[in-house]
Coordinates of C-alpha atoms and ligand atoms in Angstrom, one line a residue:
M1 CA 190.2 -53.4 94.9
T2 CA 190.8 -57.1 95.8
K3 CA 190.6 -60.4 93.9
D4 CA 191.0 -63.8 95.7
N5 CA 191.9 -61.8 98.9
K6 CA 194.8 -60.1 97.1
K7 CA 195.0 -56.4 96.7
I8 CA 195.0 -55.3 93.0
M9 CA 196.9 -52.2 91.9
T10 CA 194.7 -49.7 90.1
T11 CA 195.0 -46.5 88.2
R12 CA 193.9 -43.3 89.9
T13 CA 190.5 -43.7 88.4
G14 CA 190.2 -47.2 89.9
K15 CA 190.9 -49.4 86.9
P16 CA 193.0 -52.5 87.6
V17 CA 196.5 -52.2 86.3
D18 CA 197.8 -55.2 84.2
N19 CA 201.5 -54.4 84.1
D20 CA 203.6 -51.8 85.9
L21 CA 207.1 -52.8 84.6
N22 CA 206.9 -52.5 80.8
S23 CA 205.6 -49.6 78.8
M24 CA 203.5 -50.4 75.7
T25 CA 205.6 -50.2 72.5
A26 CA 205.1 -50.7 68.8
G27 CA 207.0 -54.0 68.4
K28 CA 209.8 -55.2 70.6
K29 CA 212.2 -52.4 69.6
G30 CA 209.6 -49.8 68.6
P31 CA 208.8 -46.5 70.3
G32 CA 206.1 -46.0 73.1
L33 CA 202.5 -45.6 72.3
L34 CA 200.3 -42.7 73.2
Q35 CA 197.5 -45.1 74.2
D36 CA 199.6 -46.3 77.2
T37 CA 197.6 -44.1 79.5
H38 CA 198.8 -45.8 82.6
L39 CA 202.4 -44.8 81.7
L40 CA 201.3 -41.2 80.8
D41 CA 199.4 -40.8 84.0
K42 CA 202.2 -42.3 86.1
L43 CA 204.7 -39.8 84.7
A44 CA 202.4 -36.9 84.7
H45 CA 201.6 -37.3 88.4
F46 CA 205.2 -37.9 89.3
D47 CA 206.0 -34.6 87.5
R48 CA 203.7 -32.8 89.9
E49 CA 204.7 -34.5 93.2
R50 CA 206.4 -31.4 94.7
I51 CA 204.5 -28.5 96.2
P52 CA 206.2 -25.2 97.0
E53 CA 208.3 -25.6 100.1
R54 CA 207.6 -23.2 102.9
V55 CA 209.5 -19.9 102.5
V56 CA 210.5 -20.3 106.1
H57 CA 210.3 -23.4 108.4
A58 CA 210.7 -25.6 105.3
K59 CA 212.3 -28.5 107.2
G60 CA 210.2 -30.0 110.0
A61 CA 208.9 -33.0 111.9
G62 CA 205.5 -33.5 113.5
A63 CA 203.5 -35.6 115.8
H64 CA 200.0 -36.0 117.3
G65 CA 199.1 -35.8 120.9
Y66 CA 197.0 -34.1 123.5
F67 CA 196.9 -31.1 125.8
E68 CA 195.4 -31.5 129.3
V69 CA 194.4 -28.6 131.6
T70 CA 196.2 -29.0 135.0
N71 CA 195.3 -25.6 136.5
D72 CA 192.0 -23.8 136.2
L73 CA 192.5 -20.3 134.7
S74 CA 189.0 -20.1 133.2
R75 CA 188.4 -16.9 135.1
Y76 CA 190.6 -15.2 132.5
T77 CA 189.3 -16.8 129.3
R78 CA 186.1 -18.2 127.9
A79 CA 188.0 -20.7 125.8
K80 CA 186.2 -24.0 126.2
F81 CA 189.3 -26.1 125.8
L82 CA 190.7 -24.4 128.9
S83 CA 187.4 -24.6 130.9
E84 CA 188.3 -27.2 133.5
V85 CA 191.1 -29.2 135.1
G86 CA 191.5 -32.6 133.4
K87 CA 190.0 -31.5 130.0
R88 CA 191.9 -32.9 127.1
T89 CA 192.2 -31.5 123.6
E90 CA 193.7 -33.3 120.6
V91 CA 196.8 -31.5 119.2
F92 CA 199.1 -31.7 116.3
V93 CA 202.6 -30.2 116.7
R94 CA 205.2 -29.4 114.1
F95 CA 208.8 -28.5 114.9
S96 CA 211.2 -27.0 112.4
T97 CA 214.3 -25.1 111.6
V98 CA 213.7 -21.7 110.0
G99 CA 216.1 -20.6 107.3
G100 CA 217.1 -23.9 105.7
E101 CA 215.5 -25.7 102.8
R102 CA 213.4 -28.9 103.0
G103 CA 216.6 -31.1 102.9
S104 CA 218.7 -29.0 105.2
A105 CA 220.2 -30.3 108.4
D106 CA 218.4 -30.4 111.7
A107 CA 221.4 -29.3 113.7
E108 CA 221.9 -25.9 112.0
R109 CA 222.2 -22.9 114.3
D110 CA 218.7 -21.4 113.9
P111 CA 215.6 -20.8 116.0
R112 CA 213.3 -23.8 116.0
G113 CA 209.7 -23.5 115.1
F114 CA 207.2 -24.8 117.7
A115 CA 203.7 -24.8 116.2
V116 CA 200.7 -26.4 118.0
K117 CA 197.3 -26.9 116.5
F118 CA 194.6 -27.5 119.2
Y119 CA 191.5 -29.2 117.7
T120 CA 189.0 -27.6 120.1
E121 CA 185.2 -27.9 120.1
E122 CA 185.1 -24.2 119.1
G123 CA 187.4 -24.5 116.1
N124 CA 191.1 -24.8 115.6
Y125 CA 193.4 -22.8 117.8
D126 CA 197.0 -22.5 116.6
M127 CA 199.9 -21.4 118.8
V128 CA 202.6 -20.8 116.3
G129 CA 205.7 -20.1 118.3
N130 CA 209.5 -20.7 118.4
N131 CA 211.9 -22.2 120.9
T132 CA 212.9 -18.6 121.8
P133 CA 210.8 -16.2 123.8
I134 CA 211.7 -13.2 121.5
F135 CA 212.5 -12.4 117.9
F136 CA 215.0 -10.5 115.8
I137 CA 212.7 -7.7 114.6
R138 CA 209.5 -6.1 115.9
D139 CA 207.8 -4.9 112.8
A140 CA 206.5 -7.2 110.0
M141 CA 207.7 -4.6 107.5
K142 CA 211.3 -5.9 108.1
F143 CA 210.4 -9.6 107.9
P144 CA 211.1 -10.4 104.2
D145 CA 214.4 -8.5 104.3
F146 CA 215.5 -10.3 107.5
I147 CA 214.7 -13.7 106.0
H148 CA 216.5 -12.9 102.7
T149 CA 219.6 -12.3 104.7
Q150 CA 219.4 -15.8 106.3
K151 CA 218.9 -17.4 102.9
R152 CA 221.3 -17.6 99.9
N153 CA 223.2 -14.8 98.2
P154 CA 221.3 -14.1 95.0
R155 CA 224.6 -14.2 93.0
T156 CA 226.6 -17.0 94.5
N157 CA 223.6 -19.1 95.9
L158 CA 225.7 -19.5 99.0
K159 CA 224.9 -18.7 102.6
D160 CA 226.5 -15.3 103.2
P161 CA 227.9 -14.1 106.5
N162 CA 228.1 -10.6 105.1
M163 CA 224.3 -10.5 104.4
F164 CA 223.6 -12.0 107.7
W165 CA 225.7 -9.7 109.9
D166 CA 225.1 -6.6 107.7
F167 CA 221.4 -6.7 108.4
L168 CA 221.7 -7.6 112.1
S169 CA 224.3 -4.9 112.7
L170 CA 221.9 -2.4 111.0
T171 CA 219.0 -3.7 113.1
P172 CA 220.3 -3.3 116.7
E173 CA 217.0 -4.4 118.2
S174 CA 218.0 -7.9 117.1
I175 CA 220.8 -8.1 119.7
H176 CA 218.7 -9.9 122.3
Q177 CA 217.7 -12.7 119.9
V178 CA 221.2 -12.8 118.4
T179 CA 222.5 -13.5 121.9
I180 CA 220.0 -16.4 122.4
L181 CA 220.7 -17.7 118.9
F182 CA 224.5 -17.8 119.5
S183 CA 224.2 -19.4 122.9
D184 CA 224.0 -23.2 122.9
R185 CA 220.2 -22.8 122.9
G186 CA 220.7 -21.9 119.2
T187 CA 221.5 -25.6 118.6
P188 CA 219.1 -27.6 120.7
R189 CA 220.0 -31.3 121.0
D190 CA 216.7 -32.3 119.3
Y191 CA 213.1 -31.2 119.3
R192 CA 212.3 -33.0 122.6
H193 CA 214.8 -31.1 124.7
M194 CA 213.8 -27.6 124.0
N195 CA 211.1 -25.2 125.2
G196 CA 208.5 -23.5 123.1
Y197 CA 207.2 -19.9 123.5
S198 CA 204.4 -18.0 122.0
S199 CA 206.9 -15.1 121.9
H200 CA 204.0 -12.8 121.0
T201 CA 201.6 -11.4 123.6
Y202 CA 198.0 -12.5 123.1
M203 CA 194.7 -11.5 124.6
W204 CA 192.6 -13.7 126.8
Y205 CA 189.0 -12.6 127.4
D206 CA 186.0 -13.8 129.4
E207 CA 182.3 -13.9 128.8
D208 CA 181.9 -10.3 130.1
G209 CA 184.5 -8.9 127.7
E210 CA 187.1 -8.4 130.4
Y211 CA 190.6 -9.2 129.1
V212 CA 194.2 -9.7 130.1
W213 CA 197.4 -10.1 128.1
V214 CA 199.2 -13.4 128.1
K215 CA 202.4 -15.1 126.9
Y216 CA 202.7 -18.9 126.7
H217 CA 205.7 -21.0 127.8
F218 CA 205.9 -24.7 126.9
K219 CA 208.6 -26.0 129.2
T220 CA 210.2 -29.3 128.1
A221 CA 209.6 -32.1 130.7
Q222 CA 212.7 -33.8 129.2
G223 CA 215.0 -31.0 130.4
I224 CA 216.9 -28.6 128.2
K225 CA 219.7 -30.2 126.3
N226 CA 221.8 -28.5 123.7
L227 CA 224.6 -29.3 121.3
T228 CA 227.9 -27.5 121.4
R229 CA 229.1 -25.9 118.2
Q230 CA 231.4 -28.8 117.5
E231 CA 228.7 -31.4 118.1
A232 CA 226.3 -29.6 115.9
A233 CA 228.8 -29.3 113.1
E234 CA 229.5 -33.0 113.3
L235 CA 225.8 -33.8 113.1
V236 CA 225.2 -31.5 110.2
G237 CA 227.6 -33.6 108.2
S238 CA 226.9 -37.1 109.6
D239 CA 223.2 -37.2 110.4
P240 CA 221.3 -34.2 108.9
D241 CA 217.9 -35.7 110.0
H242 CA 218.9 -36.5 113.6
A243 CA 216.1 -34.5 115.3
T244 CA 213.4 -35.8 112.9
R245 CA 214.6 -39.3 113.7
D246 CA 214.8 -38.7 117.4
L247 CA 211.2 -37.5 117.6
F248 CA 209.9 -40.4 115.5
E249 CA 211.8 -43.1 117.2
S250 CA 211.0 -41.8 120.8
I251 CA 207.3 -41.9 120.0
E252 CA 207.5 -45.3 118.3
K253 CA 209.2 -46.7 121.4
G254 CA 206.4 -45.3 123.7
N255 CA 208.8 -42.7 125.1
Y256 CA 206.3 -39.8 124.7
P257 CA 207.8 -36.3 125.0
A258 CA 205.8 -33.8 127.2
W259 CA 205.8 -30.1 127.9
N260 CA 204.5 -28.3 130.9
V261 CA 202.5 -25.3 129.7
E262 CA 202.6 -22.1 131.7
V263 CA 201.3 -18.5 131.1
Q264 CA 202.4 -15.1 132.2
I265 CA 199.4 -12.8 132.7
M266 CA 199.3 -9.0 132.6
T267 CA 196.3 -6.7 133.1
P268 CA 195.6 -3.9 130.5
E269 CA 196.3 -1.3 133.3
E270 CA 199.7 -2.8 134.0
A271 CA 200.4 -2.9 130.3
E272 CA 199.8 0.8 130.0
N273 CA 202.6 1.6 132.4
Y274 CA 205.0 -1.3 132.2
R275 CA 208.7 -0.5 131.9
F276 CA 209.0 -2.5 128.7
D277 CA 206.6 -2.3 125.8
P278 CA 204.7 -5.6 126.5
F279 CA 203.9 -5.9 122.8
D280 CA 207.5 -5.6 121.6
I281 CA 208.6 -9.1 120.6
T282 CA 212.2 -8.3 121.2
K283 CA 211.4 -8.2 124.9
V284 CA 210.4 -10.9 127.5
W285 CA 208.3 -10.2 130.6
P286 CA 210.9 -10.9 133.3
H287 CA 209.8 -13.7 135.6
D288 CA 210.2 -11.6 138.7
D289 CA 207.6 -9.2 137.4
Y290 CA 205.3 -11.8 135.9
P291 CA 205.9 -15.3 137.3
P292 CA 204.7 -18.0 134.9
V293 CA 201.5 -19.7 136.1
P294 CA 200.9 -23.4 135.4
L295 CA 198.2 -24.1 132.8
G296 CA 198.5 -27.6 131.4
R297 CA 200.6 -30.4 130.0
M298 CA 201.1 -31.4 126.4
V299 CA 202.1 -35.0 125.4
L300 CA 203.0 -36.3 122.0
D301 CA 202.0 -39.9 121.7
R302 CA 201.4 -40.7 118.0
N303 CA 203.5 -40.5 114.9
P304 CA 202.0 -39.4 111.6
T305 CA 201.1 -42.3 109.3
N306 CA 202.1 -40.3 106.2
Y307 CA 204.6 -37.5 106.3
F308 CA 203.3 -35.6 103.3
A309 CA 199.6 -35.7 104.3
E310 CA 200.1 -34.8 107.9
V311 CA 203.3 -32.8 108.3
E312 CA 204.0 -31.3 104.9
Q313 CA 200.3 -30.3 104.4
A314 CA 199.9 -29.1 108.0
A315 CA 199.1 -25.4 107.8
F316 CA 199.3 -23.4 111.0
S317 CA 198.4 -19.7 111.5
P318 CA 198.6 -17.4 114.4
A319 CA 195.3 -16.0 113.1
N320 CA 193.5 -19.2 114.1
F321 CA 191.8 -18.2 117.3
V322 CA 188.9 -19.6 119.3
P323 CA 186.5 -17.6 121.5
G324 CA 188.4 -16.4 124.5
V325 CA 191.8 -15.8 122.7
G326 CA 192.6 -12.9 120.5
P327 CA 195.5 -10.9 119.0
S328 CA 197.5 -8.1 120.6
P329 CA 198.8 -4.9 119.0
D330 CA 202.3 -6.6 118.5
R331 CA 203.4 -5.3 115.1
L332 CA 205.1 -8.5 114.0
L333 CA 202.0 -10.5 115.0
Q334 CA 199.8 -8.2 113.0
G335 CA 201.7 -9.0 109.9
R336 CA 201.7 -12.7 110.7
L337 CA 198.0 -12.7 111.0
F338 CA 197.9 -12.0 107.3
S339 CA 200.9 -13.8 106.0
Y340 CA 200.4 -17.4 107.3
H341 CA 197.0 -17.9 105.6
D342 CA 198.3 -16.2 102.5
T343 CA 201.3 -18.5 102.2
H344 CA 199.2 -21.6 102.7
R345 CA 196.8 -20.5 99.9
H346 CA 199.9 -20.3 97.7
R347 CA 201.5 -23.5 98.9
L348 CA 198.4 -25.7 99.3
G349 CA 195.5 -23.9 97.5
A350 CA 192.5 -21.9 98.6
N351 CA 190.8 -24.9 100.2
Y352 CA 193.7 -26.0 102.3
E353 CA 191.7 -25.9 105.5
L354 CA 189.6 -28.8 104.2
L355 CA 192.6 -31.1 104.2
P356 CA 192.2 -33.7 107.0
I357 CA 195.2 -32.5 109.0
N358 CA 193.9 -28.9 108.9
A359 CA 190.1 -29.5 109.1
P360 CA 188.5 -28.5 112.4
R361 CA 186.9 -31.3 114.4
S362 CA 184.1 -28.9 115.1
M363 CA 181.4 -27.9 112.6
V364 CA 182.2 -25.4 109.9
D365 CA 179.3 -23.5 108.4
N366 CA 179.7 -20.4 106.2
Y367 CA 179.1 -18.9 102.8
Q368 CA 182.5 -19.4 101.3
R369 CA 182.1 -21.6 98.2
D370 CA 183.9 -23.5 95.5
G371 CA 187.5 -22.9 94.6
P372 CA 190.0 -25.5 93.4
M373 CA 189.9 -29.1 94.9
R374 CA 186.9 -29.1 97.3
P375 CA 186.8 -32.7 98.7
D376 CA 183.6 -32.0 100.7
D377 CA 180.1 -31.3 99.5
G378 CA 181.0 -27.6 99.0
G379 CA 178.2 -26.3 101.2
G380 CA 175.6 -28.7 99.7
S381 CA 172.3 -27.3 98.7
G382 CA 172.4 -24.6 101.4
P383 CA 172.2 -20.9 100.5
N384 CA 175.5 -19.2 99.4
Y385 CA 174.8 -15.7 100.6
W386 CA 174.0 -13.9 103.8
P387 CA 171.6 -12.6 105.0
N388 CA 169.2 -15.1 103.7
S389 CA 165.7 -16.4 104.5
F390 CA 166.6 -20.1 104.0
H391 CA 167.9 -21.0 107.5
G392 CA 171.6 -20.6 106.8
P393 CA 173.9 -20.0 109.7
D394 CA 174.0 -16.4 111.2
P395 CA 176.8 -14.6 112.9
D396 CA 176.4 -14.3 116.7
P397 CA 177.6 -11.0 118.3
D398 CA 178.1 -12.9 121.6
Y399 CA 181.4 -14.1 120.1
A400 CA 182.8 -10.6 119.4
L401 CA 186.3 -9.6 120.7
P402 CA 186.2 -7.2 123.6
D403 CA 186.2 -3.5 122.7
V404 CA 189.7 -2.1 123.1
D405 CA 190.2 1.7 123.3
I406 CA 192.7 2.5 120.6
H407 CA 193.5 6.1 119.5
G408 CA 196.3 8.0 117.9
M409 CA 197.6 9.4 114.7
A410 CA 197.7 7.1 111.7
A411 CA 201.4 7.3 110.7
R412 CA 204.5 5.1 110.3
H413 CA 205.5 5.5 113.9
E414 CA 209.1 4.6 114.4
Y415 CA 210.2 2.3 117.2
E416 CA 213.1 4.3 118.6
L417 CA 216.2 2.3 119.4
G418 CA 217.0 3.0 123.0
D419 CA 219.2 1.8 125.8
I420 CA 216.2 -0.3 126.9
D421 CA 216.9 -2.6 124.0
F422 CA 220.2 -3.6 125.6
V423 CA 218.8 -4.2 129.1
Q424 CA 217.4 -7.7 128.6
P425 CA 220.4 -9.1 126.6
A426 CA 222.5 -7.8 129.5
A427 CA 220.4 -9.7 132.0
L428 CA 220.7 -12.8 129.9
F429 CA 224.5 -12.4 129.7
N430 CA 225.1 -11.5 133.3
K431 CA 222.4 -13.0 135.3
V432 CA 221.3 -16.1 133.4
M433 CA 224.4 -17.4 131.7
D434 CA 227.2 -18.9 133.7
E435 CA 230.9 -18.6 132.8
K436 CA 230.8 -21.7 130.5
A437 CA 227.7 -20.4 128.7
R438 CA 229.3 -17.0 128.1
E439 CA 232.4 -18.7 126.8
H440 CA 230.4 -20.8 124.4
L441 CA 228.4 -17.8 123.3
I442 CA 231.5 -15.8 122.5
G443 CA 233.1 -18.8 120.7
N444 CA 230.0 -19.4 118.6
I445 CA 229.8 -15.8 117.5
V446 CA 233.5 -15.6 116.7
A447 CA 233.2 -18.7 114.5
H448 CA 230.4 -17.2 112.5
L449 CA 231.1 -13.5 112.5
G450 CA 234.7 -14.2 111.5
G451 CA 233.4 -14.9 108.0
A452 CA 232.1 -11.4 107.6
H453 CA 233.8 -8.2 106.3
E454 CA 236.0 -6.6 109.0
K455 CA 233.9 -3.4 109.1
L456 CA 230.8 -5.5 109.8
Q457 CA 232.7 -7.4 112.5
L458 CA 233.5 -4.0 114.1
R459 CA 229.9 -2.7 113.8
Q460 CA 228.4 -5.8 115.3
T461 CA 231.0 -6.2 118.0
A462 CA 230.3 -2.7 119.1
L463 CA 226.7 -3.7 119.7
F464 CA 227.9 -6.7 121.8
Y465 CA 230.0 -4.2 123.8
K466 CA 227.0 -2.0 124.4
V467 CA 225.3 -5.0 126.0
D468 CA 228.3 -5.6 128.2
P469 CA 232.0 -4.7 127.8
E470 CA 233.0 -8.3 128.7
Y471 CA 230.7 -9.6 126.0
G472 CA 232.0 -7.2 123.3
G473 CA 235.6 -7.4 124.6
G474 CA 235.5 -11.2 124.4
V475 CA 234.2 -11.2 120.8
A476 CA 236.8 -8.5 119.8
E477 CA 239.6 -10.6 121.3
G478 CA 238.4 -13.7 119.5
L479 CA 238.3 -11.9 116.2
G480 CA 241.5 -10.0 116.8
L481 CA 239.7 -6.6 116.5
P482 CA 241.3 -3.5 118.2
P483 CA 239.5 -3.2 121.6
D484 CA 239.8 0.6 121.6
E485 CA 238.1 0.9 118.3
V486 CA 235.3 -1.4 119.4
K487 CA 234.8 0.7 122.5
R488 CA 234.9 4.0 120.5
L489 CA 232.2 2.6 118.1
A490 CA 230.1 1.4 121.0
E491 CA 230.0 4.9 122.4
M492 CA 228.6 6.4 119.1
T493 CA 225.0 6.6 118.1
Q494 CA 223.8 3.9 115.7
E495 CA 223.8 6.5 112.9
E496 CA 227.4 7.5 113.6
R497 CA 228.5 3.9 114.0
V498 CA 227.0 2.9 110.6
K499 CA 228.8 5.8 109.0
A500 CA 232.1 5.0 110.6
T501 CA 231.8 1.4 109.4
A502 CA 230.4 2.0 105.9
L503 CA 231.6 -0.5 103.3
Ligands
NDP1 P1 214.9 -15.7 135.0 O1 216.3 -16.0 135.6 O2 213.7 -15.7 135.8 O3 214.7 -16.6 133.7 C1 215.7 -16.8 132.8 C2 215.2 -17.7 131.7 O4 216.2 -17.9 130.8 C3 214.8 -19.1 132.2 O5 213.5 -19.3 131.8 C4 215.7 -20.1 131.4 O6 215.0 -21.1 130.8 C5 216.2 -19.2 130.3 N1 217.5 -19.4 129.8 C6 218.6 -19.9 130.4 N2 219.7 -19.9 129.5 C7 219.2 -19.3 128.4 C8 219.8 -19.1 127.1 N3 221.1 -19.4 126.8 N4 219.1 -18.5 126.2 C9 217.8 -18.2 126.4 N5 217.2 -18.4 127.6 C10 217.9 -19.0 128.5 O7 215.2 -14.2 134.3 P2 214.2 -13.1 133.7 O8 212.8 -13.5 133.5 O9 214.5 -11.9 134.5 O10 214.9 -13.0 132.3 C11 216.3 -12.7 132.2 C12 216.7 -13.0 130.8 O11 216.5 -14.4 130.5 C13 215.8 -12.3 129.8 O12 216.3 -11.0 129.5 C14 215.9 -13.2 128.6 O13 217.0 -12.9 127.8 C15 216.0 -14.6 129.2 N6 214.8 -15.4 129.2 C16 213.6 -14.9 129.9 C17 212.4 -15.5 129.7 C18 211.2 -14.9 130.3 O14 210.1 -15.2 129.8 N7 211.3 -14.1 131.3 C19 212.3 -16.8 128.9 C20 213.5 -17.2 128.4 C21 214.7 -16.5 128.5 P3 214.8 -22.5 131.6 O15 214.2 -22.2 132.9 O16 213.8 -23.2 130.8 O17 216.1 -23.1 131.7

C-alpha cells in the first residue's frame, strides 16, 4: 500500500498500521488491551516463525543457476532436458552439512549434501547427492540408527565419540566412507571447491524401453580444495558460516561457480556379472572399468532473494524423476524414495510442492485435492476423480518405466560382509592417496577416535588394519594401542572381534 509515493506498513490482512512502537494500554501506566489486535498478531506470528529443522542436512546454503548439455547422450535416455547439446535447464542447488543443527559450523568434519533441482519441461528432476561417491551403510533399515550416532547423546546432549565409533565399528561396510570422511575431503574448503556425486546408481531409459545404469559425477571447475584438521577447527570457532558466506559473496561478485557433469554408464548385462554389486552404495565403479563420460556443465549465477523462502523451504527428493530417469534396486535409495517426501510433508505440510521454490515450471494436472494451505486454485472446477467423463487428465502408458525382470524369495536377505568391502578403501589408501594424504588421514582419525573407549579404539583400528596394515598400524601408533593386539583382532571374524572387544 502506498500514500504520497511512500510505502505504508500494513497488517497481514492489509490494513494500514498506525503505530508499531507502542502497544495500546489502559492509561499511561495501565496494562495492555486485548483490542490491540496488531500487537496480538505480531506476537502470535513471531511465536510460529520456526518450522522443524531438517533431521539431517539442517545447515545449508543455496543458489540458482542453470545446467547446459555439452555432450549428446540422448541415445541412452529420453529425458528431454538432456536431448541436445546446448540445451539449458534452470536449476536450484542446496549444499549442506549432514549431522549438525541449523546453527552448526560449516567447517565440521561431515559429508556435504549436494542437492540439485532441475526445473525441466517434463517436471522437476532432483539429484540429491553428497560430496562423496559412496555412503556409510547400504540398507535404509540402518539409517535412523546411523544418524542417531552422529547426533547428540540422549543423556548428556553432547556429541559422543563412543556412539559414533561404536556404531561404525559394528558396521564394517562403513570403512570406505569413514576413510573418505577422515581424509581432508571430509573438511572441504567451502561448497565451491568440492565435487558432487549421485552416489546411488540410477536408471536411464529410452523411448523403446531399453535401459542402462548410471552414476553422476559433478566435478568442481574451481578445483578440489580442502581444510586441514587445524584449519577446520579454527574456522569452526572463528567463522561458523564461512562456506555459506563464500558461496553468497562469490556469486554476488559475479564469480560464478561451475561444475562439469559426467556420467558412468553400465549395461544391465554388465551389471549382472560385475565384480562389485553395482547397486551397493558403499562401492564406486572404478574409473578404469567405467570411465566417466562428459554430459554437461552446471553454473550457479544467482543468489536467493530470501533465504527462508528459497533455501529453507526448498524440498528435494530422489523420488522426483522425469521420463528417461528412474530408480535402481539400491536398498538405501529405495528407503530414500519414501523418506524425503515424507519428511517434507512433516516439515512444510502436505502441499509443499506448491511453494514457489518447489513448484515445477511445467504443468501439473492431477486429482489430488485440498489439504492445508493451498495457494493455487486447488484444481479449480475440474473433476476430482479418475476415470471421469469430464475431460480431466488421463495417465499415458507411454511414460511407463521399462519392464525389469526381478525374481527371488521375499525375505530379509543379508548383505554378507566380505573381503570385497575392504578392496576399495585399500585402493583409496594405496593408489589414490599420497604420503601426505595418508598422514593427514591417520592424524584426523587419531584426533577423533582418541575420544572413544579403548575397546572401541581397538575394534575400529582392527578394521583399518584389515584395509591395510600401514593404515591400521599408523592409527594404532597414534593412539598408543598394542600393535600385536590390533593385528590379532584384524585376523578375527567380525563376530569374534566384537566379542573380544565387548564393553
Ligand atoms: P581413480 O584413480 O581413477 O579415481 C580416484 C578418484 O578419487 C578421483 O576421482 C579423485 O577425485 C578421488 N579422490 C582423490 N582423493 C580422494 C579422497 N581423499 N577421498 C575421496 N576421493 C578422492 O581410481 P578408481 O576409480 O579406481 O577408484 C579408486 C578409489 O578412489 C575408490 O576405491 C574410491 O575410494 C575413490 N574414488 C573413486 C571414484 C570413482 O567414481 N571411481 C570417485 C571418488 C573417489 P578427483 O579426480 O576429483 O580429484
